[in-house]
Amino acid sequence: MDVLAAAAERERAGHDIIHMEVGQPSAPAPRLVREAARAALEDGRIGYTEALGLRPLRERIARHYRDSYGVTVTPERVVVTTGSSAGFVLSFLALFDPGARVAISAPGYPAYRNILEALDLEPVPVRLRAEEGWQLTASSLAALHEDRPLAGILAMSPANPSGTMIGREALASLGAFCRQRGLWFVSDEIYHGLTYGEAAETALRHDDDAVVINSFSKYYCMTGWRIGWAVVPERLVRPLERLAQNLYISPPYLSQVAALAAFDATAELEGVKAEYARARDILLSELPGLGIGEMHPADGAFYVYADVARLTNDSVAFCRRMLEEAGVATTPGLDFDPDEGGHHLRLSFAGGEAVCREAVRRLRGWLG
Ligand SMILES: Cc1ncc(COP(=O)(O)O)c(C=O)c1O
């Protein structure tokens, strides 16, 4: 966020900035989504909905599990939320007692740690290794659990900041690990749909008790609509409903109507993804020659997490200099990993092909 603010400030001062720090699609919401919203707006009755969300949307999300993963989910288990961010708050409140220990990945999405701490829960960072594809493994969790029992784990695939994915077997062993020890398995599947090889696997395939969090923000290009969903075991539906009712009454009506149309916008959304794929190819082929080298080839999402140890040990200062001197905004690894993120950068290719080409051109000149 500081990088965003600094980039915006430089733009206001008249500088032309290339945005590689963004965590959101540059494409607009699909045409069908905007048309559905426009029609609902014309109709004018924009009121509260059921706290769990509009029934047709819950049904459509349930069908998505059958169509995309071959997994049966009843609409009753689908909870529509105000972005996945609200899905985390609702589920953490429903699942964990104060003080509970929840394993999260380091590097990882910074809000996990902050949400858990705000709710008086204890985030337990699990050190991920580039050699292990920046992913949680059941063996690293076992050691932490033996040390002091965990109440749950939070996994994410494809991952932010690395774009790497948890393979089918690894996901199955995480599910088994949680089941055997009675831990909650929370799976952040927000980057599903944005994969460049094999499709992502849902945790629900391996653990029907898993709590799956998802969103219309990324693949569906709907960040600002603040709409997402959770799939939870039946016994959690009522607690989540009561929490949602009291915390924010219902997710926004207009966004729910719009989100329903997003499932019919596949052709447009696949076109957006093809643009990311071309942008990804540019970064993967060009960055190593610039010394922004060691990285996994982002199987999903729209980020690469690059080791820049040859260039710096202070990723914050490095990003600041890159912004000021090359006009390229990136995110310092320290945002995702306060202990070891000093020699990493996250570069987003969500801006597409032309943005990535220009970034490479500027960085080549800057790094020289
Ligand atoms: C891994 C991950 N989870 C969750 C979110 C939150 O997204 P939203 O609340 O828009 O669904 C983000 C946003 O960048 C993210 O990267």
Short mmCIF file of C-alpha atoms and ligand atoms in Angstrom, two decimals:
data_model
loop_
_atom_site.label_atom_id
_atom_site.label_comp_id
_atom_site.label_asym_id
_atom_site.label_seq_id
_atom_site.Cartn_x
_atom_site.Cartn_y
_atom_site.Cartn_z
CA MET A 1 0.00 0.00 0.00
CA ASP A 2 2.91 2.36 0.72
CA VAL A 3 4.31 1.59 -2.73
CA LEU A 4 0.90 2.33 -4.25
CA ALA A 5 0.76 5.64 -2.40
CA ALA A 6 4.31 6.56 -3.42
CA ALA A 7 3.57 5.60 -7.05
CA ALA A 8 0.37 7.68 -7.02
CA GLU A 9 2.26 10.63 -5.58
CA ARG A 10 4.88 10.46 -8.33
CA GLU A 11 2.11 10.25 -10.92
CA ARG A 12 0.49 13.36 -9.49
CA ALA A 13 3.87 15.07 -9.82
CA GLY A 14 3.75 14.31 -13.56
CA HIS A 15 5.92 11.16 -13.74
CA ASP A 16 4.90 8.29 -15.95
CA ILE A 17 4.81 5.18 -13.76
CA ILE A 18 4.68 1.55 -14.85
CA HIS A 19 2.58 -0.41 -12.38
CA MET A 20 3.96 -3.81 -11.48
CA GLU A 21 2.79 -3.57 -7.87
CA VAL A 22 -0.91 -3.99 -8.55
CA GLY A 23 -2.85 -6.88 -7.06
CA GLN A 24 -5.86 -6.52 -9.28
CA PRO A 25 -6.84 -7.08 -12.91
CA SER A 26 -6.47 -4.10 -15.22
CA ALA A 27 -9.40 -5.38 -17.32
CA PRO A 28 -12.89 -4.07 -16.46
CA ALA A 29 -15.61 -6.35 -15.11
CA PRO A 30 -17.03 -8.44 -17.98
CA ARG A 31 -19.69 -6.86 -20.21
CA LEU A 32 -22.39 -9.24 -18.99
CA VAL A 33 -21.64 -8.32 -15.39
CA ARG A 34 -21.97 -4.61 -16.12
CA GLU A 35 -25.20 -5.17 -18.06
CA ALA A 36 -26.72 -7.16 -15.20
CA ALA A 37 -25.76 -4.42 -12.74
CA ARG A 38 -27.15 -1.71 -15.01
CA ALA A 39 -30.50 -3.52 -15.33
CA ALA A 40 -30.71 -4.00 -11.54
CA LEU A 41 -29.86 -0.35 -10.99
CA GLU A 42 -32.59 0.72 -13.43
CA ASP A 43 -35.05 -1.42 -11.53
CA GLY A 44 -34.06 0.60 -8.52
CA ARG A 45 -34.95 -1.72 -5.66
CA ILE A 46 -31.58 -2.18 -4.07
CA GLY A 47 -32.25 -3.53 -0.64
CA TYR A 48 -30.85 -5.94 1.87
CA THR A 49 -30.70 -9.60 0.93
CA GLU A 50 -30.56 -12.70 3.07
CA ALA A 51 -27.36 -12.59 5.13
CA LEU A 52 -26.13 -15.75 3.37
CA GLY A 53 -26.68 -14.18 -0.03
CA LEU A 54 -29.22 -14.39 -2.85
CA ARG A 55 -30.39 -17.96 -3.33
CA PRO A 56 -29.83 -17.99 -7.15
CA LEU A 57 -26.22 -16.91 -6.63
CA ARG A 58 -25.65 -19.58 -3.97
CA GLU A 59 -27.12 -22.16 -6.34
CA ARG A 60 -24.95 -20.97 -9.22
CA ILE A 61 -21.80 -21.12 -7.07
CA ALA A 62 -22.72 -24.65 -5.95
CA ARG A 63 -23.10 -25.63 -9.63
CA HIS A 64 -19.67 -24.16 -10.35
CA TYR A 65 -18.16 -26.82 -8.04
CA ARG A 66 -19.84 -29.57 -10.03
CA ASP A 67 -18.95 -28.09 -13.43
CA SER A 68 -15.38 -27.03 -12.69
CA TYR A 69 -14.18 -29.61 -10.16
CA GLY A 70 -16.68 -32.49 -10.28
CA VAL A 71 -17.33 -31.97 -6.56
CA THR A 72 -20.82 -31.92 -5.03
CA VAL A 73 -21.61 -28.89 -2.89
CA THR A 74 -25.15 -28.08 -1.81
CA PRO A 75 -26.26 -24.43 -2.17
CA GLU A 76 -26.99 -24.41 1.58
CA ARG A 77 -23.25 -24.65 2.27
CA VAL A 78 -22.43 -21.59 0.16
CA VAL A 79 -22.14 -18.29 2.01
CA VAL A 80 -21.88 -15.15 -0.14
CA THR A 81 -19.52 -12.63 1.47
CA THR A 82 -18.32 -9.06 1.02
CA GLY A 83 -15.15 -10.10 -0.81
CA SER A 84 -13.05 -12.98 0.43
CA SER A 85 -11.81 -10.57 3.10
CA ALA A 86 -15.15 -10.79 4.90
CA GLY A 87 -15.10 -14.56 4.35
CA PHE A 88 -11.92 -14.74 6.44
CA VAL A 89 -13.33 -12.63 9.25
CA LEU A 90 -16.58 -14.63 9.42
CA SER A 91 -14.86 -18.00 9.29
CA PHE A 92 -12.09 -17.17 11.74
CA LEU A 93 -14.71 -15.89 14.21
CA ALA A 94 -16.82 -19.01 13.78
CA LEU A 95 -13.96 -21.54 13.83
CA PHE A 96 -11.52 -20.38 16.45
CA ASP A 97 -11.55 -19.43 20.13
CA PRO A 98 -9.45 -16.44 21.26
CA GLY A 99 -5.78 -17.32 21.44
CA ALA A 100 -6.05 -20.19 18.93
CA ARG A 101 -2.95 -20.84 16.84
CA VAL A 102 -3.41 -20.76 13.08
CA ALA A 103 -0.60 -21.67 10.68
CA ILE A 104 -0.05 -19.26 7.81
CA SER A 105 2.63 -19.20 5.16
CA ALA A 106 5.71 -16.96 5.13
CA PRO A 107 5.97 -15.45 2.60
CA GLY A 108 2.23 -14.96 2.35
CA TYR A 109 -0.65 -12.55 1.96
CA PRO A 110 -0.04 -9.95 4.72
CA ALA A 111 -3.71 -9.47 5.67
CA TYR A 112 -3.93 -13.04 7.06
CA ARG A 113 -1.59 -12.14 9.89
CA ASN A 114 -3.31 -8.83 10.53
CA ILE A 115 -6.86 -10.23 10.49
CA LEU A 116 -5.89 -13.07 12.84
CA GLU A 117 -4.19 -10.68 15.26
CA ALA A 118 -7.11 -8.24 15.18
CA LEU A 119 -9.37 -11.14 16.21
CA ASP A 120 -7.09 -12.09 19.09
CA LEU A 121 -5.86 -15.22 17.33
CA GLU A 122 -2.23 -16.22 16.99
CA PRO A 123 -0.79 -16.39 13.47
CA VAL A 124 1.94 -19.02 13.33
CA PRO A 125 4.16 -18.35 10.30
CA VAL A 126 5.42 -21.43 8.53
CA ARG A 127 8.71 -20.78 6.78
CA LEU A 128 8.33 -21.71 3.11
CA ARG A 129 11.28 -22.48 0.89
CA ALA A 130 11.79 -21.62 -2.75
CA GLU A 131 13.16 -25.20 -3.18
CA GLU A 132 9.77 -26.53 -2.01
CA GLY A 133 7.92 -24.30 -4.49
CA TRP A 134 7.00 -21.80 -1.76
CA GLN A 135 4.28 -24.11 -0.49
CA LEU A 136 3.11 -25.48 2.85
CA THR A 137 4.00 -29.09 3.48
CA ALA A 138 2.42 -31.46 6.00
CA SER A 139 5.86 -32.21 7.48
CA SER A 140 6.62 -28.56 8.32
CA LEU A 141 3.18 -28.25 9.92
CA ALA A 142 3.67 -31.42 11.97
CA ALA A 143 6.72 -29.94 13.72
CA LEU A 144 4.82 -26.75 14.61
CA HIS A 145 1.81 -28.68 15.85
CA GLU A 146 3.95 -30.86 18.11
CA ASP A 147 5.65 -27.79 19.52
CA ARG A 148 2.29 -26.24 20.54
CA PRO A 149 -1.01 -27.47 19.11
CA LEU A 150 -2.47 -25.61 16.17
CA ALA A 151 -6.22 -25.05 15.80
CA GLY A 152 -6.11 -24.71 12.04
CA ILE A 153 -4.08 -24.06 8.94
CA LEU A 154 -4.57 -21.53 6.19
CA ALA A 155 -3.35 -22.67 2.79
CA MET A 156 -3.43 -20.79 -0.50
CA SER A 157 -3.04 -22.10 -4.03
CA PRO A 158 -2.22 -20.44 -6.40
CA ALA A 159 -0.27 -18.35 -3.93
CA ASN A 160 0.32 -14.68 -3.40
CA PRO A 161 3.17 -13.57 -3.75
CA SER A 162 4.75 -16.52 -5.59
CA GLY A 163 2.04 -17.74 -8.00
CA THR A 164 3.00 -21.33 -7.15
CA MET A 165 0.44 -24.07 -6.56
CA ILE A 166 -0.08 -26.94 -4.15
CA GLY A 167 -0.07 -30.17 -6.17
CA ARG A 168 -2.87 -32.73 -5.92
CA GLU A 169 -0.94 -35.07 -3.62
CA ALA A 170 0.33 -32.29 -1.36
CA LEU A 171 -3.22 -30.93 -1.03
CA ALA A 172 -4.48 -34.40 -0.15
CA SER A 173 -1.81 -34.78 2.53
CA LEU A 174 -2.64 -31.35 4.00
CA GLY A 175 -6.29 -32.44 4.17
CA ALA A 176 -5.32 -35.74 5.82
CA PHE A 177 -3.01 -33.93 8.25
CA CYS A 178 -5.88 -31.70 9.40
CA ARG A 179 -8.46 -34.51 9.59
CA GLN A 180 -6.19 -36.79 11.63
CA ARG A 181 -5.48 -34.08 14.19
CA GLY A 182 -8.89 -32.42 14.24
CA LEU A 183 -7.61 -29.12 12.80
CA TRP A 184 -9.55 -26.77 10.57
CA PHE A 185 -8.33 -26.62 7.00
CA VAL A 186 -9.01 -23.17 5.56
CA SER A 187 -8.19 -22.96 1.85
CA ASP A 188 -7.89 -19.60 0.10
CA GLU A 189 -8.83 -20.37 -3.52
CA ILE A 190 -9.14 -16.76 -4.68
CA TYR A 191 -6.74 -17.22 -7.62
CA HIS A 192 -8.53 -20.28 -8.99
CA GLY A 193 -9.27 -19.91 -12.69
CA LEU A 194 -6.01 -18.02 -13.17
CA THR A 195 -3.71 -20.94 -13.95
CA TYR A 196 -1.31 -21.37 -16.87
CA GLY A 197 -0.96 -25.15 -16.92
CA GLU A 198 -2.93 -27.60 -14.85
CA ALA A 199 -6.14 -26.29 -13.31
CA ALA A 200 -6.13 -25.71 -9.55
CA GLU A 201 -7.65 -28.34 -7.29
CA THR A 202 -10.15 -27.44 -4.56
CA ALA A 203 -9.45 -28.56 -1.00
CA LEU A 204 -13.05 -29.85 -0.93
CA ARG A 205 -11.97 -32.79 -3.05
CA HIS A 206 -9.82 -34.08 -0.20
CA ASP A 207 -11.60 -32.79 2.85
CA ASP A 208 -15.36 -32.22 2.80
CA ASP A 209 -14.93 -30.41 6.11
CA ALA A 210 -12.52 -27.87 4.61
CA VAL A 211 -13.52 -24.21 4.71
CA VAL A 212 -13.00 -22.81 1.23
CA ILE A 213 -12.75 -19.08 0.68
CA ASN A 214 -13.11 -17.63 -2.80
CA SER A 215 -13.93 -14.37 -4.50
CA PHE A 216 -15.06 -12.65 -7.67
CA SER A 217 -12.12 -10.24 -7.34
CA LYS A 218 -9.39 -11.88 -9.40
CA TYR A 219 -10.41 -14.24 -12.24
CA TYR A 220 -13.77 -12.45 -12.57
CA CYS A 221 -12.16 -8.96 -12.57
CA MET A 222 -14.51 -7.61 -9.89
CA THR A 223 -12.28 -6.29 -7.08
CA GLY A 224 -14.25 -3.12 -6.39
CA TRP A 225 -17.58 -4.91 -6.29
CA ARG A 226 -16.54 -6.48 -2.98
CA ILE A 227 -18.12 -9.83 -3.53
CA GLY A 228 -16.87 -13.33 -2.68
CA TRP A 229 -18.00 -16.58 -1.13
CA ALA A 230 -17.18 -19.32 1.34
CA VAL A 231 -18.09 -23.00 1.25
CA VAL A 232 -18.38 -24.34 4.78
CA PRO A 233 -19.53 -27.55 6.48
CA GLU A 234 -23.26 -27.56 7.24
CA ARG A 235 -22.80 -27.11 10.97
CA LEU A 236 -21.05 -23.78 10.36
CA VAL A 237 -23.72 -22.24 8.13
CA ARG A 238 -25.92 -20.98 10.96
CA PRO A 239 -23.00 -19.46 12.96
CA LEU A 240 -21.76 -17.68 9.82
CA GLU A 241 -25.27 -16.48 9.05
CA ARG A 242 -25.64 -14.98 12.52
CA LEU A 243 -22.22 -13.33 12.37
CA ALA A 244 -22.92 -11.88 8.91
CA GLN A 245 -26.35 -10.61 9.96
CA ASN A 246 -24.86 -8.76 12.90
CA LEU A 247 -21.62 -7.57 11.37
CA TYR A 248 -22.86 -6.26 8.01
CA ILE A 249 -26.49 -7.47 7.50
CA SER A 250 -25.95 -8.75 3.96
CA PRO A 251 -23.50 -8.61 1.08
CA PRO A 252 -24.30 -5.83 -1.42
CA TYR A 253 -27.35 -6.62 -3.56
CA LEU A 254 -26.10 -5.01 -6.76
CA SER A 255 -22.81 -6.88 -6.64
CA GLN A 256 -24.61 -10.17 -6.07
CA VAL A 257 -26.81 -9.69 -9.14
CA ALA A 258 -23.72 -8.75 -11.14
CA ALA A 259 -21.72 -11.72 -9.84
CA LEU A 260 -24.41 -14.13 -10.98
CA ALA A 261 -23.75 -13.00 -14.56
CA ALA A 262 -19.99 -13.51 -14.17
CA PHE A 263 -20.37 -17.27 -14.61
CA ASP A 264 -21.62 -16.68 -18.17
CA ALA A 265 -18.70 -14.45 -19.09
CA THR A 266 -16.13 -17.22 -19.56
CA ALA A 267 -15.19 -16.29 -23.14
CA GLU A 268 -14.33 -12.72 -22.14
CA LEU A 269 -12.52 -13.79 -18.97
CA GLU A 270 -10.45 -16.39 -20.80
CA GLY A 271 -9.37 -13.59 -23.15
CA VAL A 272 -8.16 -11.59 -20.14
CA LYS A 273 -6.28 -14.63 -18.88
CA ALA A 274 -4.61 -15.10 -22.27
CA GLU A 275 -3.26 -11.56 -21.95
CA TYR A 276 -1.82 -12.41 -18.50
CA ALA A 277 -0.22 -15.52 -20.01
CA ARG A 278 1.56 -13.42 -22.65
CA ALA A 279 2.68 -10.94 -19.98
CA ARG A 280 3.93 -13.81 -17.81
CA ASP A 281 6.01 -15.17 -20.71
CA ILE A 282 7.72 -11.80 -21.10
CA LEU A 283 8.72 -11.63 -17.44
CA LEU A 284 9.85 -15.23 -17.29
CA SER A 285 12.05 -14.86 -20.34
CA GLU A 286 13.41 -11.33 -19.71
CA LEU A 287 13.89 -10.90 -15.96
CA PRO A 288 16.69 -13.45 -15.46
CA GLY A 289 18.90 -11.51 -17.90
CA LEU A 290 18.45 -8.42 -15.68
CA GLY A 291 19.61 -10.14 -12.49
CA ILE A 292 16.01 -10.34 -11.26
CA GLY A 293 16.50 -13.98 -11.75
CA GLU A 294 15.67 -16.73 -9.35
CA MET A 295 11.95 -17.37 -9.38
CA HIS A 296 9.35 -20.03 -9.85
CA PRO A 297 7.43 -19.73 -13.08
CA ALA A 298 4.06 -18.68 -11.53
CA ASP A 299 1.72 -21.58 -12.28
CA GLY A 300 -1.16 -19.32 -11.38
CA ALA A 301 -2.30 -15.87 -10.13
CA PHE A 302 -0.52 -12.90 -11.74
CA TYR A 303 2.67 -12.54 -9.75
CA VAL A 304 6.26 -13.65 -9.80
CA TYR A 305 8.29 -13.57 -6.60
CA ALA A 306 11.86 -12.90 -7.63
CA ASP A 307 15.06 -13.32 -5.65
CA VAL A 308 17.10 -10.14 -6.09
CA ALA A 309 19.88 -11.05 -3.65
CA ARG A 310 22.44 -10.17 -6.34
CA LEU A 311 21.11 -6.62 -6.34
CA THR A 312 19.99 -5.86 -2.77
CA ASN A 313 19.35 -6.99 0.77
CA ASP A 314 16.91 -4.17 1.45
CA SER A 315 13.89 -4.73 -0.77
CA VAL A 316 12.07 -1.65 0.54
CA ALA A 317 14.89 0.75 -0.34
CA PHE A 318 15.41 -1.07 -3.64
CA CYS A 319 11.72 -0.70 -4.61
CA ARG A 320 11.79 2.95 -3.68
CA ARG A 321 14.86 3.58 -5.85
CA MET A 322 13.35 1.60 -8.73
CA LEU A 323 10.22 3.74 -8.52
CA GLU A 324 12.12 7.01 -8.38
CA GLU A 325 14.84 6.26 -10.90
CA ALA A 326 13.18 3.84 -13.37
CA GLY A 327 9.52 4.75 -12.85
CA VAL A 328 8.62 1.11 -12.19
CA ALA A 329 6.53 0.29 -9.12
CA THR A 330 6.97 -3.18 -7.57
CA THR A 331 6.25 -4.60 -4.10
CA PRO A 332 9.07 -5.34 -1.65
CA GLY A 333 9.33 -8.91 -0.36
CA LEU A 334 9.29 -7.58 3.21
CA ASP A 335 5.54 -6.94 2.81
CA PHE A 336 5.00 -10.68 2.47
CA ASP A 337 7.80 -11.93 4.67
CA PRO A 338 8.99 -9.61 7.47
CA ASP A 339 11.90 -11.92 8.33
CA GLU A 340 13.39 -12.95 5.01
CA GLY A 341 11.74 -10.75 2.40
CA GLY A 342 14.70 -8.35 2.21
CA HIS A 343 16.00 -9.84 -1.00
CA HIS A 344 12.76 -10.54 -2.82
CA LEU A 345 10.39 -8.52 -4.97
CA ARG A 346 6.89 -9.28 -6.14
CA LEU A 347 6.21 -8.24 -9.71
CA SER A 348 2.62 -8.33 -10.92
CA PHE A 349 1.87 -9.01 -14.56
CA ALA A 350 -1.83 -8.14 -14.17
CA GLY A 351 -1.22 -4.99 -16.25
CA GLY A 352 -0.73 -7.14 -19.35
CA GLU A 353 1.75 -7.51 -22.16
CA ALA A 354 2.49 -3.88 -23.07
CA VAL A 355 3.04 -2.91 -19.43
CA CYS A 356 5.48 -5.79 -18.91
CA ARG A 357 7.40 -4.99 -22.10
CA GLU A 358 7.80 -1.37 -21.01
CA ALA A 359 8.83 -2.42 -17.49
CA VAL A 360 11.53 -4.70 -18.90
CA ARG A 361 12.75 -1.93 -21.21
CA ARG A 362 13.05 0.54 -18.32
CA LEU A 363 14.65 -1.97 -15.98
CA ARG A 364 17.21 -2.91 -18.62
CA GLY A 365 18.18 0.75 -18.88
CA TRP A 366 18.19 1.21 -15.10
CA LEU A 367 20.13 -1.90 -14.16
CA GLY A 368 22.23 -1.42 -17.20
C1 LIG B 1 -4.34 -14.35 -1.39
C2 LIG B 1 -5.41 -13.33 -1.27
N1 LIG B 1 -6.50 -13.61 -0.53
C3 LIG B 1 -7.48 -12.72 -0.37
C4 LIG B 1 -7.43 -11.45 -0.94
C5 LIG B 1 -8.58 -10.49 -0.70
O1 LIG B 1 -9.37 -10.32 -1.82
P1 LIG B 1 -10.91 -9.84 -1.83
O2 LIG B 1 -11.30 -9.41 -0.46
O3 LIG B 1 -10.96 -8.75 -2.84
O4 LIG B 1 -11.71 -11.05 -2.25
C6 LIG B 1 -6.31 -11.12 -1.73
C7 LIG B 1 -6.22 -9.78 -2.36
O5 LIG B 1 -5.22 -9.40 -2.94
C8 LIG B 1 -5.28 -12.08 -1.90
O6 LIG B 1 -4.18 -11.83 -2.62
#
